[in-house]
PDB file of C-alpha atoms in Angstrom:
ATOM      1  CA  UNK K   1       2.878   8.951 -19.991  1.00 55.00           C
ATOM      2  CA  UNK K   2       2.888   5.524 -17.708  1.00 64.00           C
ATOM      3  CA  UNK K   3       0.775   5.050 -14.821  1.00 93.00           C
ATOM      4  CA  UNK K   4      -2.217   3.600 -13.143  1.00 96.00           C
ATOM      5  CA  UNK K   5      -5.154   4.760 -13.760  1.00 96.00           C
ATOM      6  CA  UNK K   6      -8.161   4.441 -11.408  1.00 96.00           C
ATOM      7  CA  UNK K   7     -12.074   5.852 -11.771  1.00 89.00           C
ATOM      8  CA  UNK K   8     -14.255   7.695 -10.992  1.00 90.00           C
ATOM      9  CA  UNK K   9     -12.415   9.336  -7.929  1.00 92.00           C
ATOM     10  CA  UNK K  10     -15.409   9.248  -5.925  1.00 94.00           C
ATOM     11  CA  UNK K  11     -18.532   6.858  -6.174  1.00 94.00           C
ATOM     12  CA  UNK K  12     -21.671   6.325  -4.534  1.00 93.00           C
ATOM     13  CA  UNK K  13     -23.980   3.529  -4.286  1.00 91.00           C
ATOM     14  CA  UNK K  14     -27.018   2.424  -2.830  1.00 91.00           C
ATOM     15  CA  UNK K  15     -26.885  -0.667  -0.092  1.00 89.00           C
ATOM     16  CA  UNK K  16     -27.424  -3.820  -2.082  1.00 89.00           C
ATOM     17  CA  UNK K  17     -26.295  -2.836  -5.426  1.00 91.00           C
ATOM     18  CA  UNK K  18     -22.711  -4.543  -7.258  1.00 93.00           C
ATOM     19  CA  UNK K  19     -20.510  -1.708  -8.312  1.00 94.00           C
ATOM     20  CA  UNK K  20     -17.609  -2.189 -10.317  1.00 95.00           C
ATOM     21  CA  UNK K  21     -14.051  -0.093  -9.758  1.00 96.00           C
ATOM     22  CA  UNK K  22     -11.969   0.006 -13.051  1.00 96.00           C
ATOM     23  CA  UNK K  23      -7.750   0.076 -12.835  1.00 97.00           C
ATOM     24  CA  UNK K  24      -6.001   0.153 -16.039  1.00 97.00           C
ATOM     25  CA  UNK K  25      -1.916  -0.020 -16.365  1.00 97.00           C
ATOM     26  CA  UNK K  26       0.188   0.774 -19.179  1.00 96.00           C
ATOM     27  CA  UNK K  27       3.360   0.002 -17.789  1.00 95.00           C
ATOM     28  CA  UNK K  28       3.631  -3.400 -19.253  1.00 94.00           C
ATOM     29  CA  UNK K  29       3.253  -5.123 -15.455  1.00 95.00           C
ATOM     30  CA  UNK K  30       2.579  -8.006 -15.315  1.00 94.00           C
ATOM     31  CA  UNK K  31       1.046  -8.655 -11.400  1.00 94.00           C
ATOM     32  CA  UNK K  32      -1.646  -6.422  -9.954  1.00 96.00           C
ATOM     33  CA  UNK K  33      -3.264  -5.441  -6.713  1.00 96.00           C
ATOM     34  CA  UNK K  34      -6.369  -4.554  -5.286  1.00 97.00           C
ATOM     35  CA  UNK K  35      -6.407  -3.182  -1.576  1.00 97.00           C
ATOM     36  CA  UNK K  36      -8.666  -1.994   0.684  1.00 97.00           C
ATOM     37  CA  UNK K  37      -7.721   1.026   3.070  1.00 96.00           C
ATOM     38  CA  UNK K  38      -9.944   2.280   5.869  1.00 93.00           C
ATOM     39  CA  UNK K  39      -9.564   5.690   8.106  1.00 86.00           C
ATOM     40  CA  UNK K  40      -5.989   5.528   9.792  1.00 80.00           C
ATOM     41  CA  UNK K  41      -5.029   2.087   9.371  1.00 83.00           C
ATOM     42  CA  UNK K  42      -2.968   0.622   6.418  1.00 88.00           C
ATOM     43  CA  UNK K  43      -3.970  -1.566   3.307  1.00 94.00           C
ATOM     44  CA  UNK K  44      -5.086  -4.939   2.942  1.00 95.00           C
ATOM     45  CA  UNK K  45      -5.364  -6.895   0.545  1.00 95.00           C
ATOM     46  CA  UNK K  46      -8.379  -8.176  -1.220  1.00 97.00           C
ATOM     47  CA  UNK K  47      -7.206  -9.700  -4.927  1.00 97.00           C
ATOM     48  CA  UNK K  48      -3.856  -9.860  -6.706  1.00 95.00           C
ATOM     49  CA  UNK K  49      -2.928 -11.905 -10.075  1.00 95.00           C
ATOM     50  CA  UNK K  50       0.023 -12.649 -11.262  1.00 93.00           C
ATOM     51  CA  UNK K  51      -0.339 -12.963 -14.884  1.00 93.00           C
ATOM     52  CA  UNK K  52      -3.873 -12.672 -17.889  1.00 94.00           C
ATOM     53  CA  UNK K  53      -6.748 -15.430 -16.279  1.00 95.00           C
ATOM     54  CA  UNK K  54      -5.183 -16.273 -12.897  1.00 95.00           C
ATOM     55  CA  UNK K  55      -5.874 -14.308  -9.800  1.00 96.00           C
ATOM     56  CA  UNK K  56      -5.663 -15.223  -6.416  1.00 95.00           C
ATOM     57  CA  UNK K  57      -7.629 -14.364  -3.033  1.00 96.00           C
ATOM     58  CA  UNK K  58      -6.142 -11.851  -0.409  1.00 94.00           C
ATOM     59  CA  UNK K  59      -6.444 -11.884   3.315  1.00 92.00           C
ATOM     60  CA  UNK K  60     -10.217  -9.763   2.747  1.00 95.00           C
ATOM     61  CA  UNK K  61     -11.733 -11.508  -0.502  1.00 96.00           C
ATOM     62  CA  UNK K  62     -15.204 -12.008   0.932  1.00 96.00           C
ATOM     63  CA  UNK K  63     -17.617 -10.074  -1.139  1.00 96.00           C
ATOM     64  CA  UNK K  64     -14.892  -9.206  -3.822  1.00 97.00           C
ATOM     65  CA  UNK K  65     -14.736 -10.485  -7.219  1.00 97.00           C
ATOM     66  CA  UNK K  66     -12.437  -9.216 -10.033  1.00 98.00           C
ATOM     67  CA  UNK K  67     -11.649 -10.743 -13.071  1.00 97.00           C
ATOM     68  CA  UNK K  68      -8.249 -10.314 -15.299  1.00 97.00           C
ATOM     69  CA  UNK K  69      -8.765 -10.794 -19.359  1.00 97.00           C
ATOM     70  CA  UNK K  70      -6.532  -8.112 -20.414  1.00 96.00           C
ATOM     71  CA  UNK K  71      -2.964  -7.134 -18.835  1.00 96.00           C
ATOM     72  CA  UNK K  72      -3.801  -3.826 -18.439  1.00 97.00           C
ATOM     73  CA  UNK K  73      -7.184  -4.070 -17.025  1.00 97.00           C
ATOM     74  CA  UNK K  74      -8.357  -5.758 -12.974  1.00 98.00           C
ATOM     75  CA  UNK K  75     -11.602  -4.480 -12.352  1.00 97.00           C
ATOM     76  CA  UNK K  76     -13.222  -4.806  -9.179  1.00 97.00           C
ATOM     77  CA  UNK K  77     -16.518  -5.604  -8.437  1.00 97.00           C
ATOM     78  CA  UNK K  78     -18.128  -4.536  -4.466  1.00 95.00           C
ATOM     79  CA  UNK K  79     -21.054  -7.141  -4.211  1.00 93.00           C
ATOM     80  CA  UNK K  80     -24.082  -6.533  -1.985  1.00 89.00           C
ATOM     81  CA  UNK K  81     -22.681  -9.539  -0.093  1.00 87.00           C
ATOM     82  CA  UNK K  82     -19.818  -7.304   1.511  1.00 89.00           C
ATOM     83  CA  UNK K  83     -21.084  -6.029   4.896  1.00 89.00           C
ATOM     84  CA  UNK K  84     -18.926  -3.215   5.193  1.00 91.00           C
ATOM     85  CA  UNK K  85     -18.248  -1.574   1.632  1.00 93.00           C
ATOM     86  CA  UNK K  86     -17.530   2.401   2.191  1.00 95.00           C
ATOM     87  CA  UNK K  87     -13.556   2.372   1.900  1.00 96.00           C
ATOM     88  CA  UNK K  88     -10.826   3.741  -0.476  1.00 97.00           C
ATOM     89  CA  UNK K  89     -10.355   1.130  -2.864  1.00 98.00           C
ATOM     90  CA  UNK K  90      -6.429   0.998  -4.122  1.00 98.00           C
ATOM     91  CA  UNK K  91      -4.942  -0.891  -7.325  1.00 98.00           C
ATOM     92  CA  UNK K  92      -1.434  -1.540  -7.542  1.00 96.00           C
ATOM     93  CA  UNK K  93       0.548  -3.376 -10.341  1.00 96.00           C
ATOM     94  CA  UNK K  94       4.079  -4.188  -9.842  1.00 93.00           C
ATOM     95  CA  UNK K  95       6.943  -6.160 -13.171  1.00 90.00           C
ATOM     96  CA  UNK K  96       6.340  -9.454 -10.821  1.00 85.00           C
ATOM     97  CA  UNK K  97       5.843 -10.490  -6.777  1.00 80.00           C
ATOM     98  CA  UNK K  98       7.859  -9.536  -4.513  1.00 79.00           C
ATOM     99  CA  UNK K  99       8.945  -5.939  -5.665  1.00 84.00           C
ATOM    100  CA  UNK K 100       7.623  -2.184  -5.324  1.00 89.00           C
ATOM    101  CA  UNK K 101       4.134  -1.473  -6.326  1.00 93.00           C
ATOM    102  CA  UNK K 102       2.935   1.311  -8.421  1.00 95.00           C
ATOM    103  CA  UNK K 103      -0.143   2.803  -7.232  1.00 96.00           C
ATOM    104  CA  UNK K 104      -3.161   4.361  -8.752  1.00 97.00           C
ATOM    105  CA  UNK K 105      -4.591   7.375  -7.245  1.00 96.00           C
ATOM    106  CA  UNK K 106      -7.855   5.285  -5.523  1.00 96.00           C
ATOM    107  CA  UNK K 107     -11.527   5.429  -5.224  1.00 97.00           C
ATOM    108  CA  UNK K 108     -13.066   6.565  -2.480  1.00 96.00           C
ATOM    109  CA  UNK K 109     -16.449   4.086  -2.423  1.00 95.00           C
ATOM    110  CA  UNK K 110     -19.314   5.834   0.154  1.00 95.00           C
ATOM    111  CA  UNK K 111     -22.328   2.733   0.036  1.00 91.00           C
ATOM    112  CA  UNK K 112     -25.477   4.966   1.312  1.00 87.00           C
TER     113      UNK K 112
ATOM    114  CA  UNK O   1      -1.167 -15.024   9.342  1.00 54.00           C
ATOM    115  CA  UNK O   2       1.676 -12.314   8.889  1.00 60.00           C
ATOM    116  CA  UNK O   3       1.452  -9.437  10.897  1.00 84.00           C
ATOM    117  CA  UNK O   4       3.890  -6.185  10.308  1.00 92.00           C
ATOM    118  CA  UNK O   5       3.553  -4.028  13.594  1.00 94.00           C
ATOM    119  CA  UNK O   6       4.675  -0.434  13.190  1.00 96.00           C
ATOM    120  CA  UNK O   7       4.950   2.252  15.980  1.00 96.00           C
ATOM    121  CA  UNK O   8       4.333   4.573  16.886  1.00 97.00           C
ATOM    122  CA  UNK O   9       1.081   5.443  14.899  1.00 95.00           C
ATOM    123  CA  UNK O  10       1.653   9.161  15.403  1.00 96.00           C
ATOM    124  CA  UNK O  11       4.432  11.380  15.438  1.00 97.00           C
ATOM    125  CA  UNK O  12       4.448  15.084  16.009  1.00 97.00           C
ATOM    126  CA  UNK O  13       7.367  16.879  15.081  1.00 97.00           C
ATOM    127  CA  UNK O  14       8.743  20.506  15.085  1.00 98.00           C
ATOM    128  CA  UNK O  15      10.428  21.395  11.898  1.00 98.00           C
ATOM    129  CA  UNK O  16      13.990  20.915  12.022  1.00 98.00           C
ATOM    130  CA  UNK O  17      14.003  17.680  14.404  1.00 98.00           C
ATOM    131  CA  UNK O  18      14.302  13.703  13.588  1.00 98.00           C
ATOM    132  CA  UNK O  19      11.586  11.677  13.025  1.00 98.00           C
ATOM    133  CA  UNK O  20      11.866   7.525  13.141  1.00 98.00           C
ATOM    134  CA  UNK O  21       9.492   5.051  12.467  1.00 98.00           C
ATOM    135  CA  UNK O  22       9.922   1.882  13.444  1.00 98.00           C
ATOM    136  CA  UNK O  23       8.509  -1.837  11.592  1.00 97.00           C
ATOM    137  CA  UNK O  24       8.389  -5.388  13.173  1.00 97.00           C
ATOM    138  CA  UNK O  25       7.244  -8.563  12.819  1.00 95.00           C
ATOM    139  CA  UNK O  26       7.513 -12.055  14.776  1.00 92.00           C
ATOM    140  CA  UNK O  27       8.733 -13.931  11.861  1.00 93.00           C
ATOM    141  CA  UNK O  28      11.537 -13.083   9.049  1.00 94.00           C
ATOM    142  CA  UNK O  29      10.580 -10.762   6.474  1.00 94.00           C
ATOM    143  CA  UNK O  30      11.941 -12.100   2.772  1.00 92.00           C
ATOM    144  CA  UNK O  31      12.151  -8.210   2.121  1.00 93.00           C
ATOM    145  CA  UNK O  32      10.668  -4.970   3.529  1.00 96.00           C
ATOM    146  CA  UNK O  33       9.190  -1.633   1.425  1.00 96.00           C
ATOM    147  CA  UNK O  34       8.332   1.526   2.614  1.00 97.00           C
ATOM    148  CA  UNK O  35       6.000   3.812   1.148  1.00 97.00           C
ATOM    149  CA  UNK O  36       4.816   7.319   1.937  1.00 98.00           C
ATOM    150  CA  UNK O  37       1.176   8.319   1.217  1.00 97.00           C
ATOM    151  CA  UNK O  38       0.151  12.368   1.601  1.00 96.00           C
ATOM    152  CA  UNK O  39      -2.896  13.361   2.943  1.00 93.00           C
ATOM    153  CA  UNK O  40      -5.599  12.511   0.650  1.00 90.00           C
ATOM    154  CA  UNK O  41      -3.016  10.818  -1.450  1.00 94.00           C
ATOM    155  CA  UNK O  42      -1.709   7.183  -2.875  1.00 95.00           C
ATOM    156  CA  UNK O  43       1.041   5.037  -1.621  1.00 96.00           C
ATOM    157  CA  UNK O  44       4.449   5.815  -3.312  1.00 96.00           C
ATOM    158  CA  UNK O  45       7.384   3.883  -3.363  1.00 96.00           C
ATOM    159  CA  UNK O  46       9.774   5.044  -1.369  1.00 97.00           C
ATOM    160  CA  UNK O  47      12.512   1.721  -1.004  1.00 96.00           C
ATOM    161  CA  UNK O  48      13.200  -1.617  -1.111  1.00 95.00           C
ATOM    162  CA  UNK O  49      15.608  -3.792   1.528  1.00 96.00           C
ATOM    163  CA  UNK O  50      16.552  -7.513   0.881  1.00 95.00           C
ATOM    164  CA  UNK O  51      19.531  -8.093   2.246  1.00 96.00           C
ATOM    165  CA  UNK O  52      20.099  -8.452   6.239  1.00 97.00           C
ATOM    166  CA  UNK O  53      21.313  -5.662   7.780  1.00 97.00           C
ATOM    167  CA  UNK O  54      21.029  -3.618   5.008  1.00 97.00           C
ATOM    168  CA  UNK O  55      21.247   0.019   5.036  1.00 98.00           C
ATOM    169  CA  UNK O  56      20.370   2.675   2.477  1.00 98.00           C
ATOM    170  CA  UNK O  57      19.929   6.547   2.002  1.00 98.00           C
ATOM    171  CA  UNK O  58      18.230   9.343  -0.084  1.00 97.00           C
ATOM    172  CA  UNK O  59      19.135  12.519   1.029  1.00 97.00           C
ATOM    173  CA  UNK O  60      18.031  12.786   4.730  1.00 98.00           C
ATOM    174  CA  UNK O  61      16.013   9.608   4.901  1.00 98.00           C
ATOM    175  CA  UNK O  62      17.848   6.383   6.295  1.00 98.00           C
ATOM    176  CA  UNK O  63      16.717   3.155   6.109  1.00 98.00           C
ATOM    177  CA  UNK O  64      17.552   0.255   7.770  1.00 98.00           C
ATOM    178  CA  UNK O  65      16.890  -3.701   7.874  1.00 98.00           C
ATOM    179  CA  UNK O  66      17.565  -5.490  11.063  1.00 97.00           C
ATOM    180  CA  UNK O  67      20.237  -8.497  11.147  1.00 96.00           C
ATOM    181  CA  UNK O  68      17.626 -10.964  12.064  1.00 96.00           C
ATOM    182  CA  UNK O  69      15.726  -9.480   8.980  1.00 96.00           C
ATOM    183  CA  UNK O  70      12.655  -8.718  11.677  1.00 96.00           C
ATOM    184  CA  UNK O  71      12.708  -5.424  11.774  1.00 97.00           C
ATOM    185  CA  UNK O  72      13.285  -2.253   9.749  1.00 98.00           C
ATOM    186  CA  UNK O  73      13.583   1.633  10.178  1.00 98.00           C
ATOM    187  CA  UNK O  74      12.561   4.498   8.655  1.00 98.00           C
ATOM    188  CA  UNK O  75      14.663   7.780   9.996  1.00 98.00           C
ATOM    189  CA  UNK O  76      14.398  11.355   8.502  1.00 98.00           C
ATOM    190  CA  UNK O  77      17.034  13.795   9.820  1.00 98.00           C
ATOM    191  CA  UNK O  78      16.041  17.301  10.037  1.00 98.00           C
ATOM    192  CA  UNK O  79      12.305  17.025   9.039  1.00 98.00           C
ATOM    193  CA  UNK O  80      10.674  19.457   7.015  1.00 97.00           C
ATOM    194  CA  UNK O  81       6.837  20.440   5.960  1.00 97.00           C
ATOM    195  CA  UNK O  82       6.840  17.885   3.057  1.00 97.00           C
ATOM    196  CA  UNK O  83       7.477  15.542   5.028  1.00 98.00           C
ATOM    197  CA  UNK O  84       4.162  15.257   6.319  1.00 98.00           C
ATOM    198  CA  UNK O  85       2.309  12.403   5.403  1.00 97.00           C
ATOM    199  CA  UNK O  86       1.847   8.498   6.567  1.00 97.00           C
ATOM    200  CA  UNK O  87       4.755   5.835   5.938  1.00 98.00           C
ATOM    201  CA  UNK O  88       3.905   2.713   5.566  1.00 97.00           C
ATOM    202  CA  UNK O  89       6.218  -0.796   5.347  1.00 97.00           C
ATOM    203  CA  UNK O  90       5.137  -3.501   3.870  1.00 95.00           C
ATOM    204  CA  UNK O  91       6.265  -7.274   3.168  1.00 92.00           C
ATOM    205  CA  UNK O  92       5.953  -8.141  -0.241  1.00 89.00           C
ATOM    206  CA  UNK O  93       5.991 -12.271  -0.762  1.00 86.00           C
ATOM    207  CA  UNK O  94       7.138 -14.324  -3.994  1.00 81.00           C
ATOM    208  CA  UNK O  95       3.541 -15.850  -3.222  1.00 83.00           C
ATOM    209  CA  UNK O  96       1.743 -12.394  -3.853  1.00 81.00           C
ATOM    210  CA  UNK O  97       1.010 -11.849  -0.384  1.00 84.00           C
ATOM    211  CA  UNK O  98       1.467  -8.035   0.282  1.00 90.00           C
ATOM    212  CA  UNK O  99       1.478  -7.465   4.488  1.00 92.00           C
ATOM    213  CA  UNK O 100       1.060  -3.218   5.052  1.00 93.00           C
ATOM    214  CA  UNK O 101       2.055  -1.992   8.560  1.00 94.00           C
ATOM    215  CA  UNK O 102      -0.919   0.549  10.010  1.00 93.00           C
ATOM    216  CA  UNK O 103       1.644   3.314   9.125  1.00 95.00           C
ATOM    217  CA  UNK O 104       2.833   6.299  11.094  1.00 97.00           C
ATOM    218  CA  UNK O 105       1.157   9.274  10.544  1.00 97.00           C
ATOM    219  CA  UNK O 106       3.904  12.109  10.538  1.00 98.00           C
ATOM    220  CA  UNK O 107       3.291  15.793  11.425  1.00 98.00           C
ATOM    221  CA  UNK O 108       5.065  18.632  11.300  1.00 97.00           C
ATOM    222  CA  UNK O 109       4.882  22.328  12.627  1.00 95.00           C
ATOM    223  CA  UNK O 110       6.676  25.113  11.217  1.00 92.00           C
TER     224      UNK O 110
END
């Protein structure tokens, strides 16, 4: 069964601490995603790469890393340096740029 | 940078009327998406225009992309409960950019 796989579906953290979001894919795709969506407004983008060891920097990187040494795998890692970190955290992976995304089902990240 | 403006950001609906949803931007789009995302949901992918002017259907949704390749439309005919949910569209770039409109936020009452 293909899909995106994202977890845990809820986390909590203590201000200051790195966390690290897991997205796995087993559809073979070769670009993924990682978005950021807060209440009522729509996604943007922190991370994509395009194929193993590349990735580039979205339009909200600051306080993001992620790192890409398998195809299926794009973790995501919240540093302490991101001011505002409580947001659901999306990964998407689509065949290449420039078509439809699958999405994973999210994590919703509460920093306390 | 790119900016995809969508309006309106609500829509409330009786069941059995039209619902549109409407996706702009200042510059030409190479392509638009739309996705819908449920309540408490993910995105999913709804469609995919490229070609100006284009116009495509499933079932009683109708989408549209503008001549000008600025603007796009979402229109459901008819709405019904699972409809409800926010649609988003979105730019997609051969650079990787990914632009997401705010979305509408559709509801409907029996």
């Amino acid at each position: 069964d293909g899909g995106i796989t994202q977890s845990p579906k809820y986390l909590f953290r203590k201000e200051g601490q790195n966390v690290t979001l897991s997205c796995e894919q087993n559809l073979n795709h070769d670009a993924m995603y990682w978005y950021r969506q807060d209440p009522g407004q729509g996604l943007r983008l922190i991370y994509y790469s395009q194929i193993v060891n590349d990735f580039q920097k979205g339009d909200i990187a600051e306080g993001y890393s992620v790192s890409r040494e398998k195809k299926e795998s794009f973790p995501l890692t919240v540093t302490s340096a991101q001011k505002n970190p409580t947001a659901f955290y999306l990964c998407a992976s689509s065949q290449a740029l420039r078509v439809s995304q699958y999405f994973g089902p999210g994590t919703r990240l509460t920093v306390l | 940078g790119q900016q995809v403006m969508q309006i309106p950001q609500y829509q409330h609906v009786q069941e059995g009327e039209d619902f549109t949803t409407y996706c702009n931007s200042s510059t030409t789009l190479s392509n638009i998406q739309w996705y819908k995302q449920r309540p408490g949901g993910h995105p999913v992918f709804l469609i995919q225009l490229v070609k100006s002017g284009e116009v495509k259907k499933q079932k009683r949704l109708t989408f549209q992309f503008g001549e000008a390749k600025k603007n796009s439309s979402l229109h459901i005919t008819a709405t019904q409960t699972t409809d409800v949910g926010t649609y988003f569209c979105a730019e997609h770039t051969n650079a990787g950019k990914s632009t997401f409109g705010d979305g509408t936020t559709l509801t409907v009452k029996p």
